[in-house]
């Protein structure tokens, strides 16, 4: 359903207001919606089965977006069309891709959901407040067969525009759970049969390849990684069952957190 | 040697002019110097043995930088001190870290140097024009025991400020070679005993773990990765001895290039 809009204050555009303003942005985990920008991200919203609330494009993008998104030209989903200047005024900055969509959020899973699920391998992220790190780890997790992401209470919104884009939309294709009591929720994972690996460069840890070789093939495993710089908190290290390190050059301090996660995912996916 | 400067056009600041202006910046591979910003990068310049040409700081940074860099207070290396406003005017933008250094470049190695070296494993990057990708791959390469980086003619300057920073300074600690005839230079690696792996998600490729298991433990190996999106060019694929894929979920298009490189480095470093 194509709708031309010429008032940037039109309330039908509320989902898109102040997209780029971290302080004022309305796209948060408590919101009903999330925002995807660019053709690839919007394609992934659609193929992941998330329901589109609306799409907003400049006039030159109408043809291409209606070709890509079934039912947009003549279905119920509004396709709002605005000039680029008006769009910039509505969203609060110049959206150079000229195509953005709002989609309905699904409820984030709980730790109880993780416990009750059939997910065997999960990636647990602590303190990752960088949208790109969460996005790139989600992409690697899905590519390498991890069943779900679990975020501690301080991790950034997994459905932020940048996270969705950097994940190449993969974050939309995997379950995401949010822990609420941290790090105590790790105990609930243990009670549900999970072994937990704290990934750390610390010397008093098990080599990744040994840990991967000695793990029960069908056992449940949670890989716990912390933010670049501080790494995992002491409380989380104490709350995990194992400490695991990726062997690195003795003069090098650490790996990038995304690299450490990806190598670990690949190591446990390796056929034995 | 502490020198206060109050003229932003002082020619002693020439190394720092227009640092952030991609078009006009003077810090290029053809230059005699490269620029490192922030305490950590400057520490790594020093501990890697690169010679400092000068350091530029705001007055409040003098004490800390002279504590960290031996000989700066009373040696021959100039420590230029300027107010933050004057510094912004000199370098062309507000340098919020307030501490930046210029260091002498070493000659980049050639493919002949790689052939004649005792480097057994090298990472070859094609078409990586993103400074962060080159930096993060350098960090992983050094951490995971890769002996040298080889860049095709189109890769970005490995000593750009961002590359040095994102690599956590590790790029300064490893040899970097630049190919000049591409992809023909791969033939010269083969002549010097290297096997070359084109990393690709293509189906007609060998699984990484099989390739790693069947490779001669002391053989020379070049891991060749291409840019995010296009991947390796057809000519480069044809010029390599093997095509190797990291097994991923069939619905996922590809891994991030840095993740693919890091997983491959880790796989060949894995003890057998």
Coordinates of C-alpha atoms in Angstrom, one line a residue:
Chain A
X1 CA 0.0 0.0 0.0
X2 CA 1.9 3.1 -1.3
X3 CA 1.3 6.2 0.7
X4 CA 3.0 9.5 -0.1
X5 CA 3.8 11.7 2.9
X6 CA 4.8 15.3 2.8
X7 CA 4.7 16.2 6.4
X8 CA 7.8 15.1 8.4
X9 CA 5.8 15.3 11.6
X10 CA 3.2 12.8 10.3
X11 CA 2.5 10.5 13.3
X12 CA 2.6 7.5 10.9
X13 CA 6.4 8.0 10.8
X14 CA 6.8 7.8 14.6
X15 CA 8.8 4.5 14.4
X16 CA 11.5 6.3 12.4
X17 CA 11.9 9.5 14.5
X18 CA 15.5 10.4 15.6
X19 CA 16.9 7.1 14.4
X20 CA 20.5 8.2 14.9
X21 CA 20.2 10.0 18.2
X22 CA 21.4 7.5 20.8
X23 CA 19.9 9.5 23.6
X24 CA 16.5 10.2 22.1
X25 CA 16.1 7.2 19.8
X26 CA 12.9 5.4 20.3
X27 CA 14.2 2.1 19.0
X28 CA 15.0 0.2 22.1
X29 CA 14.5 -3.2 23.5
X30 CA 11.4 -2.1 25.3
X31 CA 9.9 -0.9 22.0
X32 CA 7.5 -3.0 20.0
X33 CA 9.5 -2.5 16.8
X34 CA 13.0 -2.5 15.5
X35 CA 14.5 -0.7 12.5
X36 CA 16.3 -2.2 9.5
X37 CA 18.1 -0.1 7.0
X38 CA 19.1 -0.9 3.4
X39 CA 17.9 -3.6 1.0
X40 CA 19.9 -6.5 2.4
X41 CA 18.8 -6.0 6.0
X42 CA 15.2 -5.6 4.9
X43 CA 15.4 -8.8 2.8
X44 CA 16.6 -10.6 5.9
X45 CA 13.7 -9.2 8.0
X46 CA 11.3 -10.7 5.5
X47 CA 13.0 -14.0 5.0
X48 CA 13.3 -14.4 8.8
X49 CA 9.6 -14.1 9.1
X50 CA 9.5 -10.9 11.2
X51 CA 6.4 -8.9 10.4
X52 CA 7.0 -5.6 8.7
X53 CA 5.1 -2.6 10.3
X54 CA 6.0 -0.2 7.5
X55 CA 8.7 0.7 5.0
X56 CA 9.9 4.2 4.3
X57 CA 11.7 5.1 1.0
X58 CA 12.5 7.9 -1.3
X59 CA 10.6 8.0 -4.6
X60 CA 13.5 6.5 -6.6
X61 CA 13.5 3.4 -4.4
X62 CA 9.8 2.5 -4.8
X63 CA 10.3 0.3 -7.8
X64 CA 13.1 -1.8 -6.4
X65 CA 11.6 -2.2 -2.9
X66 CA 8.3 -3.3 -4.3
X67 CA 10.0 -5.9 -6.5
X68 CA 12.0 -7.2 -3.5
X69 CA 9.3 -7.3 -0.8
X70 CA 6.2 -9.3 -1.8
X71 CA 2.9 -7.7 -1.1
X72 CA 4.3 -4.3 -0.4
X73 CA 2.8 -2.7 -3.6
X74 CA -0.7 -3.9 -3.0
X75 CA -0.8 -5.5 0.5
X76 CA -1.7 -4.1 3.8
X77 CA 1.9 -3.0 4.8
X78 CA 2.3 0.7 4.3
X79 CA 5.0 1.8 2.0
X80 CA 5.6 5.5 2.9
X81 CA 7.2 7.6 0.2
X82 CA 9.0 10.9 0.9
X83 CA 11.5 13.1 -0.7
X84 CA 15.0 12.7 0.6
X85 CA 15.0 16.1 2.3
X86 CA 11.7 15.5 4.0
X87 CA 12.9 12.0 5.1
X88 CA 16.0 13.6 6.6
X89 CA 13.8 16.0 8.5
X90 CA 11.5 13.2 9.7
X91 CA 14.2 10.8 10.9
X92 CA 16.6 13.5 12.1
X93 CA 19.6 12.9 9.7
X94 CA 20.3 12.1 6.1
X95 CA 19.5 8.5 5.5
X96 CA 21.8 8.0 2.6
X97 CA 20.5 4.5 1.7
X98 CA 17.0 6.0 1.2
X99 CA 15.3 2.8 2.3
X100 CA 14.4 1.8 5.9
X101 CA 11.8 -0.5 7.5
X102 CA 10.2 -1.0 10.8
X103 CA 9.5 -4.5 11.9
X104 CA 7.6 -6.1 14.8
X105 CA 9.9 -7.4 17.6
X106 CA 9.4 -10.9 18.9
X107 CA 9.7 -11.4 22.6
X108 CA 13.3 -12.0 23.7
X109 CA 13.7 -15.5 25.2
X110 CA 14.4 -16.0 28.9
X111 CA 17.0 -18.2 30.6
X112 CA 14.1 -20.5 31.4
X113 CA 13.4 -20.7 27.7
X114 CA 17.0 -21.6 27.1
X115 CA 16.9 -24.3 29.8
X116 CA 13.7 -25.8 28.4
X117 CA 14.8 -25.6 24.7
X118 CA 16.6 -28.2 22.6
X119 CA 19.5 -25.7 22.0
X120 CA 22.7 -27.5 22.7
X121 CA 25.3 -24.8 22.1
X122 CA 24.8 -21.2 23.1
X123 CA 27.0 -18.1 23.0
X124 CA 26.8 -16.0 26.1
X125 CA 27.9 -12.4 25.8
X126 CA 28.8 -10.3 28.8
X127 CA 29.2 -6.5 28.8
X128 CA 29.2 -6.1 25.0
X129 CA 27.9 -2.6 24.5
X130 CA 29.3 -2.3 21.0
X131 CA 26.6 -3.0 18.4
X132 CA 29.2 -4.1 15.8
X133 CA 30.7 -6.7 18.1
X134 CA 27.3 -8.2 18.9
X135 CA 26.4 -8.2 15.2
X136 CA 29.6 -9.8 14.0
X137 CA 29.4 -12.4 16.7
X138 CA 25.8 -13.2 15.8
X139 CA 26.8 -13.7 12.2
X140 CA 29.7 -16.1 13.2
X141 CA 27.5 -17.9 15.7
X142 CA 24.8 -18.6 13.1
X143 CA 27.3 -19.5 10.4
X144 CA 29.1 -21.9 12.7
X145 CA 26.1 -23.8 14.1
X146 CA 25.6 -22.1 17.5
X147 CA 21.9 -22.5 18.4
X148 CA 21.2 -19.3 20.3
X149 CA 22.7 -16.1 21.8
X150 CA 22.3 -15.3 25.5
X151 CA 23.0 -11.7 26.5
X152 CA 23.8 -10.5 30.0
X153 CA 21.7 -7.5 31.2
X154 CA 24.3 -5.0 30.1
X155 CA 24.8 -6.1 26.4
X156 CA 23.5 -3.7 23.8
X157 CA 20.1 -4.2 22.0
X158 CA 20.6 -7.1 19.6
X159 CA 18.1 -5.6 17.2
X160 CA 19.7 -2.2 16.8
X161 CA 20.1 -1.0 13.2
X162 CA 23.9 -1.5 13.3
X163 CA 23.7 -4.9 14.9
X164 CA 21.2 -6.1 12.3
X165 CA 23.3 -4.7 9.5
X166 CA 26.7 -5.9 10.7
X167 CA 25.3 -9.4 11.4
X168 CA 24.2 -9.5 7.7
X169 CA 20.7 -10.1 9.2
X170 CA 21.8 -13.4 10.7
X171 CA 20.8 -12.1 14.2
X172 CA 17.2 -12.2 13.0
X173 CA 17.5 -15.9 12.2
X174 CA 18.6 -17.1 15.6
X175 CA 17.0 -17.2 19.1
X176 CA 18.2 -14.5 21.4
X177 CA 17.8 -14.7 25.2
X178 CA 18.4 -12.0 27.8
X179 CA 19.6 -12.9 31.3
X180 CA 18.1 -10.9 34.1
X181 CA 20.0 -12.0 37.1
X182 CA 23.7 -12.0 36.4
X183 CA 25.9 -14.0 36.7
X184 CA 23.5 -16.1 38.8
X185 CA 21.7 -17.2 35.7
X186 CA 24.7 -19.2 34.7
X187 CA 23.7 -21.5 37.6
X188 CA 20.4 -22.1 36.0
X189 CA 22.2 -23.1 32.8
X190 CA 24.2 -25.6 34.8
X191 CA 21.0 -26.9 36.4
X192 CA 19.7 -27.5 32.8
X193 CA 22.8 -29.5 31.9
X194 CA 25.0 -26.9 30.4
X195 CA 28.8 -26.8 30.9
X196 CA 30.0 -23.2 30.8
X197 CA 33.3 -22.1 29.3
X198 CA 34.7 -18.7 30.4
X199 CA 36.9 -17.7 27.5
X200 CA 40.0 -16.0 28.9
X201 CA 43.7 -15.6 28.1
X202 CA 44.5 -16.5 31.7
X203 CA 47.2 -19.1 32.3
X204 CA 45.2 -21.2 34.7
X205 CA 42.9 -22.3 31.9
X206 CA 42.5 -25.3 29.6
X207 CA 43.7 -25.1 26.0
X208 CA 40.7 -24.7 23.6
X209 CA 41.7 -27.8 21.5
X210 CA 42.0 -30.0 24.5
X211 CA 38.7 -28.7 25.9
X212 CA 37.0 -29.3 22.5
X213 CA 38.4 -32.8 22.3
X214 CA 37.3 -33.8 25.8
X215 CA 33.8 -32.4 25.7
X216 CA 30.9 -34.9 25.5
X217 CA 29.7 -34.7 21.9
X218 CA 26.1 -34.4 22.8
X219 CA 26.6 -32.3 25.9
X220 CA 25.1 -28.9 26.3
X221 CA 27.7 -26.1 26.1
X222 CA 27.6 -22.3 26.8
X223 CA 30.6 -20.3 25.5
X224 CA 30.9 -17.2 27.6
X225 CA 32.8 -14.2 26.2
X226 CA 33.4 -10.7 27.7
X227 CA 34.0 -7.3 26.3
X228 CA 37.2 -6.2 24.5
X229 CA 39.6 -4.8 27.2
X230 CA 38.1 -5.8 30.5
X231 CA 37.2 -9.3 29.5
X232 CA 34.9 -11.3 31.7
X233 CA 34.2 -10.1 35.3
X234 CA 35.7 -12.1 38.2
X235 CA 32.2 -13.0 39.3
X236 CA 31.4 -14.6 36.0
X237 CA 34.7 -16.4 35.9
X238 CA 33.9 -17.9 39.3
X239 CA 30.4 -18.8 38.1
X240 CA 31.5 -20.9 35.1
X241 CA 32.5 -24.5 35.1
X242 CA 35.6 -24.2 32.9
X243 CA 38.2 -21.6 31.9
X244 CA 39.3 -22.0 28.4
X245 CA 42.0 -20.2 26.4
X246 CA 42.9 -20.0 22.8
X247 CA 46.6 -20.5 22.6
X248 CA 48.3 -17.3 21.3
X249 CA 51.8 -15.9 20.9
X250 CA 53.2 -15.1 24.4
X251 CA 54.0 -11.5 23.5
X252 CA 50.4 -10.8 22.3
X253 CA 47.9 -9.6 24.9
X254 CA 44.7 -11.0 23.5
X255 CA 42.5 -11.6 20.4
X256 CA 39.7 -9.4 19.3
X257 CA 36.6 -10.6 21.1
X258 CA 34.8 -11.5 17.8
X259 CA 37.8 -13.5 16.6
X260 CA 38.0 -15.3 19.9
X261 CA 34.3 -16.2 19.7
X262 CA 34.5 -17.3 16.1
X263 CA 37.5 -19.5 16.7
X264 CA 35.8 -21.2 19.6
X265 CA 32.6 -21.7 17.6
X266 CA 34.6 -23.3 14.8
X267 CA 36.6 -25.5 17.2
X268 CA 33.5 -27.0 18.7
X269 CA 31.9 -27.5 15.3
X270 CA 35.0 -29.3 14.0
X271 CA 34.1 -32.9 13.2
X272 CA 35.9 -35.4 15.5
Chain B
X1 CA 63.8 17.4 24.0
X2 CA 60.7 19.4 24.9
X3 CA 59.8 22.1 22.4
X4 CA 56.7 24.4 22.8
X5 CA 55.2 25.5 19.6
X6 CA 52.6 28.2 19.2
X7 CA 52.4 28.5 15.4
X8 CA 50.2 25.8 13.8
X9 CA 52.0 26.4 10.5
X10 CA 55.4 25.6 12.0
X11 CA 57.2 23.3 9.4
X12 CA 58.4 21.0 12.2
X13 CA 54.8 19.8 12.3
X14 CA 54.6 18.8 8.7
X15 CA 54.3 15.1 9.5
X16 CA 51.0 15.8 11.3
X17 CA 49.3 18.0 8.7
X18 CA 45.8 17.0 7.7
X19 CA 46.0 13.7 9.4
X20 CA 42.3 13.0 8.9
X21 CA 41.8 14.2 5.4
X22 CA 42.0 11.1 3.2
X23 CA 42.6 13.1 0.0
X24 CA 45.2 15.4 1.3
X25 CA 46.9 13.4 4.1
X26 CA 50.6 13.1 3.7
X27 CA 50.9 9.8 5.6
X28 CA 51.1 7.3 2.8
X29 CA 53.1 4.3 1.9
X30 CA 55.4 6.4 -0.2
X31 CA 56.2 8.6 2.8
X32 CA 59.2 8.2 5.1
X33 CA 57.0 8.2 8.2
X34 CA 53.8 6.8 9.7
X35 CA 51.6 8.2 12.4
X36 CA 50.5 6.5 15.7
X37 CA 47.9 8.0 17.9
X38 CA 47.3 7.3 21.6
X39 CA 49.5 5.9 24.3
X40 CA 49.0 2.2 23.4
X41 CA 49.9 2.7 19.8
X42 CA 53.0 4.8 20.7
X43 CA 54.1 2.2 23.2
X44 CA 54.0 -0.4 20.5
X45 CA 55.9 1.8 18.1
X46 CA 58.7 2.0 20.7
X47 CA 58.7 -1.6 21.8
X48 CA 58.7 -2.7 18.1
X49 CA 61.9 -0.8 17.6
X50 CA 60.6 1.7 15.1
X51 CA 62.4 5.0 15.4
X52 CA 60.3 8.0 16.6
X53 CA 60.8 11.1 14.5
X54 CA 58.8 13.3 16.9
X55 CA 55.9 13.3 19.4
X56 CA 53.1 15.9 19.6
X57 CA 51.1 16.4 22.7
X58 CA 49.0 18.9 24.6
X59 CA 50.5 20.3 27.8
X60 CA 48.5 18.0 30.1
X61 CA 50.0 14.9 28.4
X62 CA 53.7 15.9 28.8
X63 CA 54.2 14.2 32.1
X64 CA 52.6 10.9 31.1
X65 CA 54.3 10.6 27.7
X66 CA 57.7 11.4 29.1
X67 CA 57.2 8.7 31.7
X68 CA 56.3 6.1 29.1
X69 CA 58.8 6.9 26.3
X70 CA 62.4 6.6 27.5
X71 CA 64.6 9.5 26.4
X72 CA 61.8 11.7 25.3
X73 CA 62.3 14.3 28.1
X74 CA 66.0 14.7 27.6
X75 CA 67.0 12.8 24.4
X76 CA 67.2 13.9 20.8
X77 CA 63.6 13.1 19.8
X78 CA 61.6 16.3 19.7
X79 CA 58.5 16.4 22.0
X80 CA 56.4 19.2 20.6
X81 CA 53.9 20.7 23.0
X82 CA 50.9 22.7 21.8
X83 CA 47.5 23.7 23.2
X84 CA 44.6 21.6 22.1
X85 CA 43.2 24.4 19.9
X86 CA 46.5 25.0 18.2
X87 CA 47.0 21.3 17.7
X88 CA 43.6 21.0 16.1
X89 CA 44.5 23.9 13.8
X90 CA 47.8 22.2 12.9
X91 CA 46.6 18.7 12.2
X92 CA 43.2 19.8 10.7
X93 CA 40.8 18.3 13.2
X94 CA 40.4 17.9 17.0
X95 CA 42.7 15.1 18.1
X96 CA 40.8 14.1 21.2
X97 CA 43.5 11.8 22.5
X98 CA 45.9 14.7 22.6
X99 CA 48.9 12.5 21.9
X100 CA 50.3 11.5 18.5
X101 CA 53.7 10.5 17.2
X102 CA 55.5 10.2 13.9
X103 CA 57.8 7.2 13.4
X104 CA 60.2 6.3 10.7
X105 CA 58.9 3.7 8.2
X106 CA 61.0 0.6 7.4
X107 CA 61.1 -0.6 3.8
X108 CA 58.2 -2.9 3.1
X109 CA 59.4 -6.4 2.1
X110 CA 59.1 -7.7 -1.4
X111 CA 57.9 -11.1 -2.7
X112 CA 61.6 -12.0 -3.2
X113 CA 62.2 -11.2 0.5
X114 CA 59.3 -13.5 1.4
X115 CA 60.7 -16.3 -0.9
X116 CA 64.2 -15.9 0.6
X117 CA 63.0 -15.7 4.2
X118 CA 62.5 -18.4 6.8
X119 CA 58.8 -17.5 7.1
X120 CA 56.7 -20.6 6.8
X121 CA 53.2 -19.3 7.1
X122 CA 52.1 -16.1 5.6
X123 CA 48.7 -14.4 5.3
X124 CA 48.0 -12.9 1.8
X125 CA 45.4 -10.2 1.6
X126 CA 43.8 -9.2 -1.7
X127 CA 41.7 -6.0 -2.2
X128 CA 41.4 -5.2 1.5
X129 CA 40.9 -1.4 1.4
X130 CA 39.4 -1.2 4.8
X131 CA 42.0 -0.1 7.4
X132 CA 40.1 -1.9 10.2
X133 CA 40.0 -5.2 8.4
X134 CA 43.8 -5.1 7.7
X135 CA 44.4 -4.1 11.3
X136 CA 42.3 -6.8 12.9
X137 CA 43.7 -9.5 10.6
X138 CA 47.3 -8.4 11.5
X139 CA 46.4 -8.7 15.2
X140 CA 45.0 -12.2 14.7
X141 CA 47.9 -13.2 12.5
X142 CA 50.5 -12.2 15.0
X143 CA 48.6 -13.8 17.9
X144 CA 48.2 -17.1 16.0
X145 CA 51.7 -17.5 14.9
X146 CA 51.6 -16.3 11.2
X147 CA 55.1 -15.2 10.2
X148 CA 54.3 -12.3 7.8
X149 CA 51.6 -10.4 6.0
X150 CA 51.6 -10.1 2.2
X151 CA 49.5 -7.4 0.6
X152 CA 48.3 -7.3 -3.0
X153 CA 48.9 -4.0 -4.8
X154 CA 45.4 -2.7 -3.9
X155 CA 45.3 -3.3 -0.1
X156 CA 45.3 -0.2 2.1
X157 CA 48.5 1.1 3.7
X158 CA 49.3 -1.3 6.6
X159 CA 50.7 1.6 8.7
X160 CA 47.7 3.9 8.6
X161 CA 46.7 5.3 11.9
X162 CA 43.6 3.2 12.1
X163 CA 45.3 0.0 11.0
X164 CA 48.0 0.4 13.7
X165 CA 45.4 1.2 16.4
X166 CA 43.0 -1.6 15.4
X167 CA 45.9 -4.1 15.3
X168 CA 46.7 -3.1 18.9
X169 CA 50.1 -2.3 17.4
X170 CA 50.7 -5.9 16.4
X171 CA 51.2 -4.9 12.7
X172 CA 54.4 -3.1 13.8
X173 CA 55.8 -6.4 15.2
X174 CA 55.5 -8.5 12.0
X175 CA 57.0 -8.3 8.6
X176 CA 54.8 -6.9 5.9
X177 CA 55.4 -7.5 2.2
X178 CA 53.8 -5.8 -0.8
X179 CA 53.2 -7.7 -4.0
X180 CA 53.8 -5.7 -7.2
X181 CA 52.7 -8.1 -10.0
X182 CA 49.3 -9.5 -9.1
X183 CA 48.3 -12.4 -9.0
X184 CA 51.5 -13.5 -10.9
X185 CA 53.5 -13.1 -7.7
X186 CA 51.7 -16.1 -6.3
X187 CA 53.7 -18.2 -8.8
X188 CA 56.9 -16.8 -7.2
X189 CA 55.6 -18.1 -3.9
X190 CA 55.0 -21.5 -5.4
X191 CA 58.5 -21.5 -6.8
X192 CA 59.8 -20.8 -3.3
X193 CA 58.0 -23.8 -2.0
X194 CA 54.7 -22.3 -0.8
X195 CA 51.3 -24.0 -1.1
X196 CA 48.6 -21.4 -1.6
X197 CA 45.1 -21.7 -0.1
X198 CA 42.4 -19.6 -1.7
X199 CA 39.8 -19.2 1.1
X200 CA 36.4 -19.3 -0.4
X201 CA 32.9 -20.5 0.5
X202 CA 32.7 -22.2 -2.9
X203 CA 31.4 -25.8 -3.0
X204 CA 34.4 -27.1 -5.1
X205 CA 36.8 -26.6 -2.3
X206 CA 38.4 -28.7 0.5
X207 CA 37.1 -28.5 4.0
X208 CA 39.5 -26.5 6.2
X209 CA 39.9 -29.2 8.8
X210 CA 40.8 -31.8 6.1
X211 CA 43.2 -29.4 4.5
X212 CA 44.9 -28.6 7.8
X213 CA 45.2 -32.3 8.7
X214 CA 46.7 -33.3 5.3
X215 CA 49.2 -30.4 5.1
X216 CA 52.9 -31.3 5.6
X217 CA 53.8 -30.0 9.1
X218 CA 56.9 -28.2 7.9
X219 CA 55.6 -27.1 4.5
X220 CA 55.4 -23.4 3.6
X221 CA 51.8 -22.2 3.4
X222 CA 50.2 -18.9 2.2
X223 CA 46.6 -18.3 3.2
X224 CA 44.9 -16.0 0.7
X225 CA 41.8 -14.0 1.6
X226 CA 39.8 -11.5 -0.3
X227 CA 37.7 -8.5 0.6
X228 CA 34.3 -8.8 2.2
X229 CA 31.6 -9.0 -0.5
X230 CA 33.5 -9.8 -3.7
X231 CA 35.9 -12.2 -2.1
X232 CA 38.9 -13.3 -4.1
X233 CA 39.1 -12.5 -7.8
X234 CA 38.8 -15.3 -10.4
X235 CA 42.4 -14.8 -11.5
X236 CA 43.6 -15.2 -8.0
X237 CA 41.5 -18.3 -7.5
X238 CA 43.1 -19.8 -10.6
X239 CA 46.6 -18.8 -9.5
X240 CA 46.4 -20.7 -6.1
X241 CA 47.2 -24.4 -5.6
X242 CA 44.2 -25.2 -3.3
X243 CA 40.7 -23.9 -2.6
X244 CA 39.8 -24.2 1.0
X245 CA 36.4 -23.5 2.7
X246 CA 35.4 -23.1 6.3
X247 CA 32.3 -25.3 6.7
X248 CA 29.3 -23.0 7.5
X249 CA 25.5 -23.3 7.9
X250 CA 24.1 -23.8 4.4
X251 CA 21.7 -20.8 4.7
X252 CA 24.5 -18.4 5.6
X253 CA 26.3 -16.6 2.8
X254 CA 29.7 -16.2 4.3
X255 CA 31.8 -15.3 7.3
X256 CA 33.3 -11.9 8.0
X257 CA 36.7 -11.8 6.3
X258 CA 38.6 -11.3 9.6
X259 CA 36.8 -14.2 11.2
X260 CA 37.6 -16.4 8.2
X261 CA 41.2 -15.5 8.4
X262 CA 41.4 -16.0 12.2
X263 CA 39.7 -19.4 12.1
X264 CA 42.1 -20.5 9.4
X265 CA 45.2 -19.2 11.3
X266 CA 43.9 -21.1 14.4
X267 CA 43.3 -24.3 12.4
X268 CA 46.8 -24.4 11.1
X269 CA 48.3 -23.6 14.5
X270 CA 46.3 -26.4 16.2
X271 CA 48.7 -29.1 17.5
X272 CA 48.3 -32.4 15.7

